[in-house]
Amino acid sequence: MGFKNPECAEEQRQRLEAWVRQLESQPAAGRWAATYEVHLLTPIFGGGVVAGQPDPELPIRTREVLYQIRFWWRILKIADLRRRGVPDQLRKEETELFGWRGERRSRVHAVIEWRATPRSQWMSTWVRCNDPDNDRRLNYALWNQLTRDKGCSRFRWDRPAFRWRLELVDPATGQGQQKRELEEALRWWASFGGLGARSRRGMGAVQVMLMGDAQRGALLHSVQEEEATAAGCTLKISPESFDDPVAALGYGISKLYEFRQGNPEGRRRRYGRSNWPEPDAIRRLAGHWAHRHEPSHTAGNLFPRAAFGLPIQFPFKCGVDEIIERDESTGKSKYIRDVRRIELENGDPSRLKGEPTTMQLVPKGQDRLASPLILRPRIEADGRHRCVALRLPEPIAGLEGLTLSLEETRPSVPRYPLYQAARVRYWDPAQAHQVPPIHNVRKTDPLDAFLEFFSRP
């Protein structure tokens, strides 16, 4: 039987009180507990039970924190078991410590106590009030949230007031190896993790301080490059440092924008054609394009930017089934779908002219693939903030054996044969010399190429 996910503050409070009573009935000698104070570095999207929406009564759920710690524990444990030559022991050790749905409850519990009452603000308002450079940078990472007209997903929790005490307790861990593993997993979460949505693009980043008598107020040591390499990850640290964590995050987001869409890495000029093969690949698969946009990319029908997370949408300006119409309420022009222009004879699409319709790339048989690239700011020992870029190990990233499906974004309208979902290739390292953003840094993998670009001044 599965465990019910708490849906309100009252249910979580009752569950916590029951657990505290059980904990108090056990001897304190063999118990392990550690207390930390957590501060917010960057705004949080959501954080409640409903995805993308904040919960005023329960801004941060203890279960979310435990899931984060468990995620980083798995990364470290997989690397450790591989070194020991017993990778099949992962399920056993994970079940013993964190439990398993329907089999065993977790031994590790968390208690959250607020130090200050958090406030909320519209995310779009907050971005506009920041430095204009950060406005442009953050928009690239948060565009799907900021462009919505209304919705709870626009809320963020105010950083200065977002402080809380975190206590991790395990009645049976004591002072052994599992205690050290939990402390190490928490340190990795403090270095690379986050809370709420968009945490892999720097939202919800935290800093964690010790609250013990000996080291009260001391920051947890940040994970360094050699430690990340030992765990199967790749870590790069920005060459520049910043006074503000949001400015540090802006550096990483701007680097990602320049690599994927900026000039001259991502595009030949500011409003020119892409240096990546995906747009021309879609034109070839569709069989039609605008007269000025004949496919010319020589890498073939490849989609290397899938390495940065899926799904990806590929909009084309005024596609074959779109027209420009003036919105009478705002006076602005907008693109709409015009089904009348979709005219086929005997299923032959050769008559169509113009750019393809908007398409999206998704992992075959799945809705999404979380990005294996993590960008986020962190505070260093000197008190300055730097942006870090971390590539997760391959089994965690989900790129092994990745197969992709290209399909329309609007399935509600009549489809025509050339836009049925098609299976496409992700990447061929032999074609790296045909893709300027990858070739310019002398790499053959899209993520490795970005990490090299990120670390350059």
C-alpha positions as a Markdown table, in Angstrom:
| # | Residue | x | y | z |
|---|---|---|---|---|
| 1 | Met | 0.0 | 0.0 | 0.0 |
| 2 | Gly | 1.2 | 3.5 | -0.8 |
| 3 | Phe | 1.5 | 6.4 | 1.5 |
| 4 | Lys | -0.7 | 9.4 | 1.1 |
| 5 | Asn | 0.9 | 12.7 | 0.0 |
| 6 | Pro | -0.1 | 15.4 | 2.5 |
| 7 | Glu | -2.4 | 18.0 | 0.8 |
| 8 | Cys | -2.6 | 20.7 | 3.5 |
| 9 | Ala | -0.8 | 22.1 | 6.5 |
| 10 | Glu | -3.2 | 20.4 | 9.0 |
| 11 | Glu | -2.5 | 16.9 | 7.6 |
| 12 | Gln | 1.2 | 17.5 | 7.8 |
| 13 | Arg | 1.0 | 18.8 | 11.3 |
| 14 | Gln | -1.0 | 15.7 | 12.5 |
| 15 | Arg | 1.5 | 13.4 | 10.8 |
| 16 | Leu | 4.4 | 15.3 | 12.4 |
| 17 | Glu | 2.9 | 15.2 | 15.9 |
| 18 | Ala | 2.3 | 11.4 | 15.6 |
| 19 | Trp | 5.9 | 10.9 | 14.6 |
| 20 | Val | 7.2 | 13.2 | 17.5 |
| 21 | Arg | 5.3 | 11.1 | 20.0 |
| 22 | Gln | 6.8 | 7.9 | 18.5 |
| 23 | Leu | 10.3 | 9.5 | 18.6 |
| 24 | Glu | 10.0 | 10.6 | 22.2 |
| 25 | Ser | 9.1 | 7.0 | 23.3 |
| 26 | Gln | 12.5 | 5.8 | 22.0 |
| 27 | Pro | 15.8 | 6.1 | 23.9 |
| 28 | Ala | 17.9 | 9.2 | 22.9 |
| 29 | Ala | 21.2 | 7.5 | 23.2 |
| 30 | Gly | 21.1 | 5.8 | 19.7 |
| 31 | Arg | 19.4 | 8.7 | 18.0 |
| 32 | Trp | 20.9 | 11.1 | 15.5 |
| 33 | Ala | 19.7 | 14.6 | 15.0 |
| 34 | Ala | 21.2 | 17.6 | 13.2 |
| 35 | Thr | 19.9 | 21.2 | 13.1 |
| 36 | Tyr | 20.5 | 23.7 | 10.4 |
| 37 | Glu | 19.3 | 27.1 | 9.4 |
| 38 | Val | 18.3 | 27.6 | 5.8 |
| 39 | His | 18.2 | 30.9 | 3.9 |
| 40 | Leu | 16.8 | 31.5 | 0.5 |
| 41 | Leu | 19.2 | 32.7 | -2.2 |
| 42 | Thr | 16.8 | 33.0 | -5.2 |
| 43 | Pro | 13.0 | 33.2 | -5.6 |
| 44 | Ile | 10.9 | 30.1 | -5.4 |
| 45 | Phe | 8.2 | 29.0 | -7.9 |
| 46 | Gly | 5.4 | 27.1 | -6.2 |
| 47 | Gly | 6.6 | 24.7 | -3.5 |
| 48 | Gly | 3.1 | 23.6 | -2.6 |
| 49 | Val | 1.3 | 20.3 | -3.4 |
| 50 | Val | -0.1 | 21.7 | -6.7 |
| 51 | Ala | 2.7 | 22.0 | -9.2 |
| 52 | Gly | 3.7 | 25.6 | -9.9 |
| 53 | Gln | 1.5 | 27.1 | -7.1 |
| 54 | Pro | 2.7 | 28.3 | -3.7 |
| 55 | Asp | 0.8 | 27.1 | -0.6 |
| 56 | Pro | 0.3 | 30.1 | 1.9 |
| 57 | Glu | -0.2 | 27.7 | 4.8 |
| 58 | Leu | 2.7 | 25.3 | 3.9 |
| 59 | Pro | 5.3 | 27.1 | 1.8 |
| 60 | Ile | 7.8 | 24.3 | 2.1 |
| 61 | Arg | 6.9 | 20.7 | 2.7 |
| 62 | Thr | 9.2 | 18.4 | 4.7 |
| 63 | Arg | 8.6 | 15.7 | 2.2 |
| 64 | Glu | 10.0 | 17.9 | -0.6 |
| 65 | Val | 13.2 | 18.5 | 1.4 |
| 66 | Leu | 13.6 | 14.7 | 2.1 |
| 67 | Tyr | 13.1 | 13.9 | -1.6 |
| 68 | Gln | 15.8 | 16.4 | -2.5 |
| 69 | Ile | 18.2 | 14.8 | 0.1 |
| 70 | Arg | 17.3 | 11.4 | -1.1 |
| 71 | Phe | 18.1 | 12.4 | -4.7 |
| 72 | Trp | 21.6 | 13.5 | -3.9 |
| 73 | Trp | 22.1 | 10.5 | -1.6 |
| 74 | Arg | 21.4 | 8.3 | -4.6 |
| 75 | Ile | 24.0 | 10.0 | -6.8 |
| 76 | Leu | 26.7 | 9.6 | -4.1 |
| 77 | Lys | 25.6 | 6.0 | -3.3 |
| 78 | Ile | 25.6 | 4.9 | -6.9 |
| 79 | Ala | 29.2 | 6.1 | -7.3 |
| 80 | Asp | 30.3 | 4.5 | -4.1 |
| 81 | Leu | 28.7 | 1.1 | -4.9 |
| 82 | Arg | 30.3 | 1.2 | -8.4 |
| 83 | Arg | 33.7 | 1.7 | -6.8 |
| 84 | Arg | 33.1 | -1.2 | -4.4 |
| 85 | Gly | 31.9 | -3.4 | -7.3 |
| 86 | Val | 28.4 | -4.1 | -5.8 |
| 87 | Pro | 26.0 | -1.8 | -7.8 |
| 88 | Asp | 23.1 | -4.1 | -7.2 |
| 89 | Gln | 23.0 | -3.2 | -3.5 |
| 90 | Leu | 21.4 | 0.2 | -4.2 |
| 91 | Arg | 17.8 | -0.8 | -3.7 |
| 92 | Lys | 18.6 | -2.6 | -0.4 |
| 93 | Glu | 20.5 | 0.3 | 1.2 |
| 94 | Glu | 18.0 | 2.9 | -0.1 |
| 95 | Thr | 15.1 | 0.9 | 1.3 |
| 96 | Glu | 16.8 | 0.5 | 4.7 |
| 97 | Leu | 17.4 | 4.2 | 5.1 |
| 98 | Phe | 14.6 | 6.0 | 3.2 |
| 99 | Gly | 12.0 | 3.3 | 2.9 |
| 100 | Trp | 10.2 | 2.1 | -0.2 |
| 101 | Arg | 6.6 | 2.8 | -1.3 |
| 102 | Gly | 4.4 | 0.0 | 0.0 |
| 103 | Glu | 7.2 | -1.8 | 1.8 |
| 104 | Arg | 8.8 | 0.3 | 4.5 |
| 105 | Arg | 8.6 | 3.7 | 5.9 |
| 106 | Ser | 11.5 | 6.1 | 5.9 |
| 107 | Arg | 13.7 | 6.2 | 9.0 |
| 108 | Val | 14.8 | 9.8 | 8.2 |
| 109 | His | 12.4 | 12.6 | 9.2 |
| 110 | Ala | 12.6 | 16.4 | 8.9 |
| 111 | Val | 11.1 | 19.1 | 11.1 |
| 112 | Ile | 10.7 | 22.7 | 9.8 |
| 113 | Glu | 10.4 | 25.7 | 12.1 |
| 114 | Trp | 9.9 | 29.2 | 10.5 |
| 115 | Arg | 12.3 | 31.9 | 11.7 |
| 116 | Ala | 10.3 | 34.6 | 9.9 |
| 117 | Thr | 7.0 | 34.9 | 8.1 |
| 118 | Pro | 7.6 | 34.7 | 4.3 |
| 119 | Arg | 5.9 | 37.1 | 2.0 |
| 120 | Ser | 4.9 | 36.7 | -1.6 |
| 121 | Gln | 5.1 | 38.9 | -4.7 |
| 122 | Trp | 4.3 | 38.6 | -8.4 |
| 123 | Met | 7.3 | 37.2 | -10.2 |
| 124 | Ser | 6.9 | 39.5 | -13.2 |
| 125 | Thr | 6.9 | 42.6 | -10.8 |
| 126 | Trp | 10.0 | 41.3 | -9.1 |
| 127 | Val | 11.9 | 40.8 | -12.4 |
| 128 | Arg | 11.0 | 44.3 | -13.7 |
| 129 | Cys | 12.3 | 45.8 | -10.4 |
| 130 | Asn | 15.7 | 44.2 | -10.8 |
| 131 | Asp | 18.6 | 45.3 | -12.9 |
| 132 | Pro | 17.7 | 45.4 | -16.6 |
| 133 | Asp | 20.5 | 43.0 | -17.4 |
| 134 | Asn | 19.0 | 40.5 | -15.0 |
| 135 | Asp | 15.6 | 41.1 | -16.4 |
| 136 | Arg | 16.7 | 39.9 | -19.9 |
| 137 | Arg | 18.7 | 37.1 | -18.5 |
| 138 | Leu | 16.1 | 35.7 | -16.1 |
| 139 | Asn | 13.4 | 36.0 | -18.8 |
| 140 | Tyr | 15.2 | 33.3 | -20.8 |
| 141 | Ala | 15.0 | 30.8 | -17.9 |
| 142 | Leu | 11.5 | 31.8 | -16.7 |
| 143 | Trp | 9.7 | 32.7 | -19.9 |
| 144 | Asn | 6.9 | 30.2 | -19.7 |
| 145 | Gln | 6.0 | 31.6 | -16.2 |
| 146 | Leu | 6.4 | 35.3 | -16.9 |
| 147 | Thr | 4.4 | 35.3 | -20.2 |
| 148 | Arg | 1.3 | 33.9 | -18.6 |
| 149 | Asp | -1.4 | 36.6 | -18.1 |
| 150 | Lys | -2.6 | 35.3 | -14.7 |
| 151 | Gly | -1.9 | 32.4 | -12.5 |
| 152 | Cys | -0.5 | 31.4 | -9.1 |
| 153 | Ser | 2.7 | 30.2 | -10.7 |
| 154 | Arg | 3.8 | 33.8 | -10.9 |
| 155 | Phe | 4.2 | 34.1 | -7.1 |
| 156 | Arg | 7.6 | 33.9 | -5.5 |
| 157 | Trp | 8.5 | 34.0 | -1.8 |
| 158 | Asp | 10.4 | 37.0 | -0.6 |
| 159 | Arg | 14.0 | 36.2 | -0.1 |
| 160 | Pro | 14.9 | 38.5 | 2.9 |
| 161 | Ala | 12.1 | 36.9 | 5.1 |
| 162 | Phe | 12.5 | 33.3 | 3.9 |
| 163 | Arg | 14.5 | 31.7 | 6.8 |
| 164 | Trp | 13.7 | 28.4 | 8.5 |
| 165 | Arg | 15.2 | 25.9 | 10.8 |
| 166 | Leu | 15.6 | 22.4 | 9.5 |
| 167 | Glu | 16.1 | 19.4 | 11.8 |
| 168 | Leu | 17.0 | 16.0 | 10.4 |
| 169 | Val | 16.4 | 13.1 | 12.7 |
| 170 | Asp | 17.0 | 9.3 | 12.4 |
| 171 | Pro | 16.2 | 7.2 | 15.5 |
| 172 | Ala | 18.6 | 4.4 | 14.5 |
| 173 | Thr | 21.5 | 6.0 | 12.6 |
| 174 | Gly | 23.7 | 6.9 | 15.5 |
| 175 | Gln | 27.2 | 7.9 | 14.6 |
| 176 | Gly | 27.9 | 5.4 | 11.8 |
| 177 | Gln | 28.3 | 5.5 | 8.0 |
| 178 | Gln | 24.6 | 6.3 | 7.3 |
| 179 | Lys | 25.0 | 9.5 | 9.4 |
| 180 | Arg | 27.9 | 10.6 | 7.3 |
| 181 | Glu | 26.0 | 9.8 | 4.1 |
| 182 | Leu | 23.1 | 11.9 | 5.2 |
| 183 | Glu | 25.3 | 14.8 | 6.1 |
| 184 | Glu | 27.1 | 14.6 | 2.7 |
| 185 | Ala | 23.8 | 14.4 | 0.8 |
| 186 | Leu | 22.6 | 17.5 | 2.6 |
| 187 | Arg | 25.8 | 19.3 | 1.7 |
| 188 | Trp | 25.3 | 18.4 | -2.0 |
| 189 | Trp | 21.7 | 19.7 | -1.8 |
| 190 | Ala | 23.0 | 23.0 | -0.3 |
| 191 | Ser | 25.5 | 23.3 | -3.1 |
| 192 | Phe | 23.4 | 22.3 | -6.1 |
| 193 | Gly | 19.8 | 21.6 | -5.1 |
| 194 | Gly | 16.7 | 23.8 | -4.7 |
| 195 | Leu | 13.1 | 24.0 | -3.9 |
| 196 | Gly | 10.0 | 24.4 | -6.0 |
| 197 | Ala | 9.9 | 24.5 | -9.8 |
| 198 | Arg | 12.7 | 25.5 | -12.1 |
| 199 | Ser | 15.3 | 24.5 | -9.5 |
| 200 | Arg | 17.7 | 23.2 | -12.2 |
| 201 | Arg | 17.7 | 26.7 | -13.6 |
| 202 | Gly | 18.6 | 28.3 | -10.3 |
| 203 | Met | 15.2 | 29.0 | -8.7 |
| 204 | Gly | 14.8 | 28.1 | -5.0 |
| 205 | Ala | 18.5 | 28.0 | -4.3 |
| 206 | Val | 19.4 | 27.8 | -0.6 |
| 207 | Gln | 22.3 | 28.3 | 1.7 |
| 208 | Val | 22.5 | 26.1 | 4.7 |
| 209 | Met | 24.3 | 26.9 | 8.0 |
| 210 | Leu | 25.1 | 24.7 | 11.0 |
| 211 | Met | 23.3 | 25.3 | 14.2 |
| 212 | Gly | 25.3 | 23.1 | 16.5 |
| 213 | Asp | 27.0 | 24.6 | 19.6 |
| 214 | Ala | 30.6 | 24.2 | 18.2 |
| 215 | Gln | 30.0 | 25.6 | 14.7 |
| 216 | Arg | 26.9 | 27.8 | 15.0 |
| 217 | Gly | 26.3 | 29.9 | 11.9 |
| 218 | Ala | 29.0 | 28.2 | 9.8 |
| 219 | Leu | 28.2 | 27.6 | 6.2 |
| 220 | Leu | 28.3 | 24.0 | 4.9 |
| 221 | His | 31.4 | 23.6 | 2.7 |
| 222 | Ser | 30.6 | 23.8 | -1.0 |
| 223 | Val | 31.3 | 20.7 | -3.1 |
| 224 | Gln | 34.4 | 21.1 | -5.2 |
| 225 | Glu | 35.3 | 19.9 | -8.7 |
| 226 | Glu | 37.3 | 16.9 | -7.6 |
| 227 | Glu | 34.4 | 15.7 | -5.4 |
| 228 | Ala | 32.0 | 16.1 | -8.3 |
| 229 | Thr | 34.3 | 14.1 | -10.6 |
| 230 | Ala | 34.5 | 11.3 | -8.0 |
| 231 | Ala | 30.6 | 11.1 | -8.0 |
| 232 | Gly | 30.5 | 10.8 | -11.8 |
| 233 | Cys | 29.5 | 14.5 | -12.3 |
| 234 | Thr | 31.1 | 17.4 | -14.1 |
| 235 | Leu | 31.4 | 20.7 | -12.3 |
| 236 | Lys | 32.4 | 24.1 | -13.6 |
| 237 | Ile | 32.5 | 27.3 | -11.5 |
| 238 | Ser | 32.1 | 30.7 | -13.0 |
| 239 | Pro | 35.4 | 32.7 | -13.3 |
| 240 | Glu | 33.6 | 35.8 | -12.1 |
| 241 | Ser | 32.2 | 36.5 | -8.6 |
| 242 | Phe | 29.2 | 38.7 | -7.6 |
| 243 | Asp | 27.9 | 40.5 | -4.5 |
| 244 | Asp | 24.3 | 39.3 | -5.2 |
| 245 | Pro | 23.2 | 35.7 | -5.8 |
| 246 | Val | 20.7 | 36.8 | -8.5 |
| 247 | Ala | 23.5 | 38.5 | -10.4 |
| 248 | Ala | 25.5 | 35.3 | -10.2 |
| 249 | Leu | 22.5 | 33.3 | -11.6 |
| 250 | Gly | 22.2 | 35.9 | -14.3 |
| 251 | Tyr | 25.7 | 35.1 | -15.5 |
| 252 | Gly | 24.9 | 31.4 | -15.9 |
| 253 | Ile | 21.6 | 32.0 | -17.6 |
| 254 | Ser | 23.2 | 34.5 | -20.0 |
| 255 | Lys | 25.9 | 32.0 | -20.9 |
| 256 | Leu | 23.2 | 29.4 | -21.6 |
| 257 | Tyr | 21.3 | 31.9 | -23.8 |
| 258 | Glu | 24.5 | 32.8 | -25.7 |
| 259 | Phe | 25.4 | 29.2 | -26.3 |
| 260 | Arg | 21.9 | 28.2 | -27.6 |
| 261 | Gln | 20.6 | 31.3 | -29.3 |
| 262 | Gly | 23.0 | 34.1 | -29.0 |
| 263 | Asn | 25.3 | 35.7 | -31.6 |
| 264 | Pro | 27.7 | 34.4 | -32.8 |
| 265 | Glu | 27.5 | 31.0 | -31.0 |
| 266 | Gly | 23.8 | 30.1 | -31.5 |
| 267 | Arg | 23.0 | 32.3 | -34.5 |
| 268 | Arg | 24.8 | 33.7 | -37.5 |
| 269 | Arg | 23.5 | 37.2 | -36.5 |
| 270 | Arg | 21.0 | 38.5 | -34.0 |
| 271 | Tyr | 17.9 | 37.8 | -36.1 |
| 272 | Gly | 19.6 | 35.3 | -38.5 |
| 273 | Arg | 19.3 | 31.6 | -38.9 |
| 274 | Ser | 20.4 | 29.2 | -36.2 |
| 275 | Asn | 23.8 | 27.5 | -36.1 |
| 276 | Trp | 22.0 | 24.4 | -34.7 |
| 277 | Pro | 20.6 | 21.7 | -37.0 |
| 278 | Glu | 17.1 | 21.4 | -35.6 |
| 279 | Pro | 15.2 | 24.0 | -37.6 |
| 280 | Asp | 16.5 | 22.7 | -40.9 |
| 281 | Ala | 15.9 | 19.1 | -39.8 |
| 282 | Ile | 12.2 | 20.0 | -39.3 |
| 283 | Arg | 12.0 | 21.7 | -42.6 |
| 284 | Arg | 13.4 | 18.6 | -44.4 |
| 285 | Leu | 11.0 | 16.3 | -42.5 |
| 286 | Ala | 8.1 | 18.6 | -43.4 |
| 287 | Gly | 9.1 | 18.9 | -47.0 |
| 288 | His | 8.4 | 22.6 | -47.3 |
| 289 | Trp | 9.9 | 25.9 | -46.2 |
| 290 | Ala | 10.0 | 29.6 | -46.9 |
| 291 | His | 11.8 | 30.5 | -50.1 |
| 292 | Arg | 14.6 | 32.3 | -48.2 |
| 293 | His | 15.0 | 29.5 | -45.7 |
| 294 | Glu | 16.0 | 26.5 | -47.8 |
| 295 | Pro | 17.6 | 23.9 | -45.5 |
| 296 | Ser | 21.4 | 24.4 | -45.6 |
| 297 | His | 22.7 | 22.9 | -42.3 |
| 298 | Thr | 25.0 | 20.0 | -43.2 |
| 299 | Ala | 24.9 | 18.1 | -39.9 |
| 300 | Gly | 21.7 | 16.2 | -40.9 |
| 301 | Asn | 18.5 | 15.6 | -39.2 |
| 302 | Leu | 19.8 | 15.7 | -35.6 |
| 303 | Phe | 18.5 | 17.3 | -32.4 |
| 304 | Pro | 21.5 | 17.9 | -30.1 |
| 305 | Arg | 19.7 | 20.5 | -27.9 |
| 306 | Ala | 17.6 | 17.7 | -26.5 |
| 307 | Ala | 20.6 | 17.2 | -24.1 |
| 308 | Phe | 19.4 | 20.3 | -22.2 |
| 309 | Gly | 16.0 | 18.9 | -21.3 |
| 310 | Leu | 12.7 | 18.1 | -23.0 |
| 311 | Pro | 10.2 | 19.0 | -24.3 |
| 312 | Ile | 11.5 | 21.7 | -26.7 |
| 313 | Gln | 9.2 | 23.8 | -28.9 |
| 314 | Phe | 10.3 | 24.9 | -32.3 |
| 315 | Pro | 8.1 | 27.9 | -33.5 |
| 316 | Phe | 8.4 | 29.1 | -37.0 |
| 317 | Lys | 7.5 | 32.6 | -38.0 |
| 318 | Cys | 4.2 | 32.5 | -39.9 |
| 319 | Gly | 4.1 | 28.8 | -40.6 |
| 320 | Val | 2.1 | 27.2 | -43.4 |
| 321 | Asp | -1.1 | 27.0 | -41.3 |
| 322 | Glu | -0.7 | 30.4 | -39.5 |
| 323 | Ile | -1.8 | 33.9 | -40.4 |
| 324 | Ile | -1.3 | 37.3 | -38.7 |
| 325 | Glu | -4.4 | 38.9 | -37.3 |
| 326 | Arg | -4.8 | 42.1 | -35.4 |
| 327 | Asp | -6.1 | 41.8 | -31.9 |
| 328 | Glu | -8.9 | 44.5 | -31.6 |
| 329 | Ser | -8.6 | 44.7 | -27.8 |
| 330 | Thr | -4.9 | 45.4 | -27.7 |
| 331 | Gly | -4.2 | 46.7 | -31.2 |
| 332 | Lys | -1.3 | 44.2 | -31.5 |
| 333 | Ser | -0.7 | 41.6 | -34.2 |
| 334 | Lys | -0.7 | 37.9 | -33.3 |
| 335 | Tyr | -0.3 | 34.6 | -35.0 |
| 336 | Ile | -3.3 | 32.3 | -35.2 |
| 337 | Arg | -3.9 | 29.0 | -36.9 |
| 338 | Asp | -5.9 | 29.1 | -40.1 |
| 339 | Val | -7.3 | 25.6 | -40.9 |
| 340 | Arg | -8.6 | 26.9 | -44.2 |
| 341 | Arg | -5.0 | 27.0 | -45.6 |
| 342 | Ile | -4.5 | 23.3 | -44.9 |
| 343 | Glu | -5.5 | 21.9 | -48.3 |
| 344 | Leu | -4.2 | 18.5 | -49.4 |
| 345 | Glu | -5.0 | 16.6 | -52.5 |
| 346 | Asn | -4.7 | 12.8 | -52.2 |
| 347 | Gly | -2.5 | 13.2 | -49.1 |
| 348 | Asp | 0.2 | 14.9 | -51.1 |
| 349 | Pro | 1.8 | 17.8 | -49.1 |
| 350 | Ser | 4.0 | 18.9 | -52.0 |
| 351 | Arg | 1.7 | 21.9 | -52.8 |
| 352 | Leu | 2.3 | 23.5 | -49.4 |
| 353 | Lys | 4.6 | 26.5 | -49.2 |
| 354 | Gly | 6.0 | 28.5 | -46.3 |
| 355 | Glu | 7.5 | 27.5 | -43.0 |
| 356 | Pro | 6.4 | 24.4 | -41.0 |
| 357 | Thr | 4.0 | 24.7 | -38.2 |
| 358 | Thr | 5.1 | 24.8 | -34.6 |
| 359 | Met | 6.5 | 21.5 | -33.5 |
| 360 | Gln | 7.7 | 20.0 | -30.2 |
| 361 | Leu | 10.3 | 17.4 | -29.4 |
| 362 | Val | 9.5 | 15.0 | -26.6 |
| 363 | Pro | 11.2 | 11.8 | -25.3 |
| 364 | Lys | 9.7 | 8.7 | -26.8 |
| 365 | Gly | 7.0 | 7.3 | -24.5 |
| 366 | Gln | 7.4 | 10.1 | -21.9 |
| 367 | Asp | 6.1 | 13.6 | -21.3 |
| 368 | Arg | 9.4 | 15.2 | -20.4 |
| 369 | Leu | 13.1 | 14.7 | -19.6 |
| 370 | Ala | 14.5 | 16.8 | -16.8 |
| 371 | Ser | 17.6 | 18.7 | -17.7 |
| 372 | Pro | 20.8 | 17.0 | -16.7 |
| 373 | Leu | 22.4 | 20.4 | -16.5 |
| 374 | Ile | 22.0 | 22.4 | -13.2 |
| 375 | Leu | 22.7 | 26.1 | -13.0 |
| 376 | Arg | 22.6 | 27.9 | -9.7 |
| 377 | Pro | 24.3 | 30.4 | -7.6 |
| 378 | Arg | 26.1 | 29.6 | -4.3 |
| 379 | Ile | 28.0 | 31.5 | -1.7 |
| 380 | Glu | 31.7 | 30.8 | -1.3 |
| 381 | Ala | 33.9 | 30.9 | 1.7 |
| 382 | Asp | 34.9 | 34.5 | 0.9 |
| 383 | Gly | 31.3 | 35.6 | 1.1 |
| 384 | Arg | 31.0 | 36.3 | -2.7 |
| 385 | His | 28.6 | 34.5 | -4.9 |
| 386 | Arg | 29.5 | 32.4 | -8.0 |
| 387 | Cys | 27.4 | 30.5 | -10.5 |
| 388 | Val | 28.1 | 26.8 | -10.9 |
| 389 | Ala | 27.2 | 24.5 | -13.7 |
| 390 | Leu | 26.8 | 20.8 | -12.9 |
| 391 | Arg | 26.3 | 17.9 | -15.3 |
| 392 | Leu | 24.6 | 15.0 | -13.6 |
| 393 | Pro | 26.0 | 11.4 | -14.2 |
| 394 | Glu | 24.6 | 9.6 | -17.2 |
| 395 | Pro | 22.2 | 7.1 | -15.4 |
| 396 | Ile | 20.6 | 10.0 | -13.4 |
| 397 | Ala | 20.5 | 12.2 | -16.5 |
| 398 | Gly | 18.4 | 9.7 | -18.5 |
| 399 | Leu | 20.3 | 10.3 | -21.8 |
| 400 | Glu | 21.4 | 6.7 | -22.2 |
| 401 | Gly | 19.4 | 5.2 | -25.0 |
| 402 | Leu | 17.4 | 8.4 | -25.5 |
| 403 | Thr | 14.9 | 8.2 | -28.4 |
| 404 | Leu | 12.9 | 11.2 | -29.5 |
| 405 | Ser | 9.5 | 11.9 | -31.1 |
| 406 | Leu | 8.7 | 15.0 | -33.1 |
| 407 | Glu | 5.1 | 16.0 | -33.1 |
| 408 | Glu | 2.6 | 18.9 | -33.4 |
| 409 | Thr | 1.9 | 21.1 | -30.5 |
| 410 | Arg | -1.8 | 21.4 | -31.3 |
| 411 | Pro | -3.4 | 18.0 | -31.7 |
| 412 | Ser | -7.0 | 19.4 | -31.6 |
| 413 | Val | -7.0 | 20.5 | -35.2 |
| 414 | Pro | -7.0 | 18.2 | -38.3 |
| 415 | Arg | -3.5 | 16.8 | -39.0 |
| 416 | Tyr | -2.0 | 16.1 | -42.3 |
| 417 | Pro | 0.3 | 13.2 | -43.1 |
| 418 | Leu | 3.7 | 14.9 | -42.9 |
| 419 | Tyr | 3.0 | 16.0 | -39.3 |
| 420 | Gln | 2.3 | 12.7 | -37.8 |
| 421 | Ala | 4.6 | 11.9 | -34.9 |
| 422 | Ala | 8.0 | 10.8 | -36.2 |
| 423 | Arg | 10.9 | 9.2 | -34.4 |
| 424 | Val | 14.1 | 11.2 | -34.9 |
| 425 | Arg | 17.8 | 10.9 | -33.8 |
| 426 | Tyr | 19.3 | 12.7 | -30.9 |
| 427 | Trp | 22.9 | 13.2 | -31.8 |
| 428 | Asp | 25.9 | 11.8 | -33.7 |
| 429 | Pro | 29.3 | 12.8 | -32.3 |
| 430 | Ala | 30.8 | 12.4 | -35.7 |
| 431 | Gln | 28.9 | 15.5 | -36.9 |
| 432 | Ala | 30.2 | 17.8 | -34.1 |
| 433 | His | 32.4 | 19.6 | -36.6 |
| 434 | Gln | 29.3 | 20.7 | -38.5 |
| 435 | Val | 27.8 | 22.4 | -35.4 |
| 436 | Pro | 29.7 | 25.7 | -34.7 |
| 437 | Pro | 28.8 | 26.0 | -30.9 |
| 438 | Ile | 30.2 | 22.5 | -30.3 |
| 439 | His | 33.1 | 22.7 | -32.7 |
| 440 | Asn | 34.3 | 26.1 | -31.6 |
| 441 | Val | 35.2 | 24.7 | -28.1 |
| 442 | Arg | 36.7 | 21.4 | -29.5 |
| 443 | Lys | 34.2 | 19.1 | -28.1 |
| 444 | Thr | 31.9 | 16.4 | -29.5 |
| 445 | Asp | 29.1 | 16.4 | -26.9 |
| 446 | Pro | 26.6 | 19.3 | -26.5 |
| 447 | Leu | 26.7 | 19.4 | -22.7 |
| 448 | Asp | 30.5 | 19.1 | -22.5 |
| 449 | Ala | 30.7 | 22.0 | -25.1 |
| 450 | Phe | 28.5 | 24.2 | -22.9 |
| 451 | Leu | 30.5 | 23.5 | -19.8 |
| 452 | Glu | 33.6 | 24.5 | -21.6 |
| 453 | Phe | 31.9 | 27.7 | -22.9 |
| 454 | Phe | 30.5 | 28.4 | -19.4 |
| 455 | Ser | 33.9 | 28.3 | -17.7 |
| 456 | Arg | 35.6 | 30.7 | -20.2 |
| 457 | Pro | 35.9 | 34.3 | -19.2 |
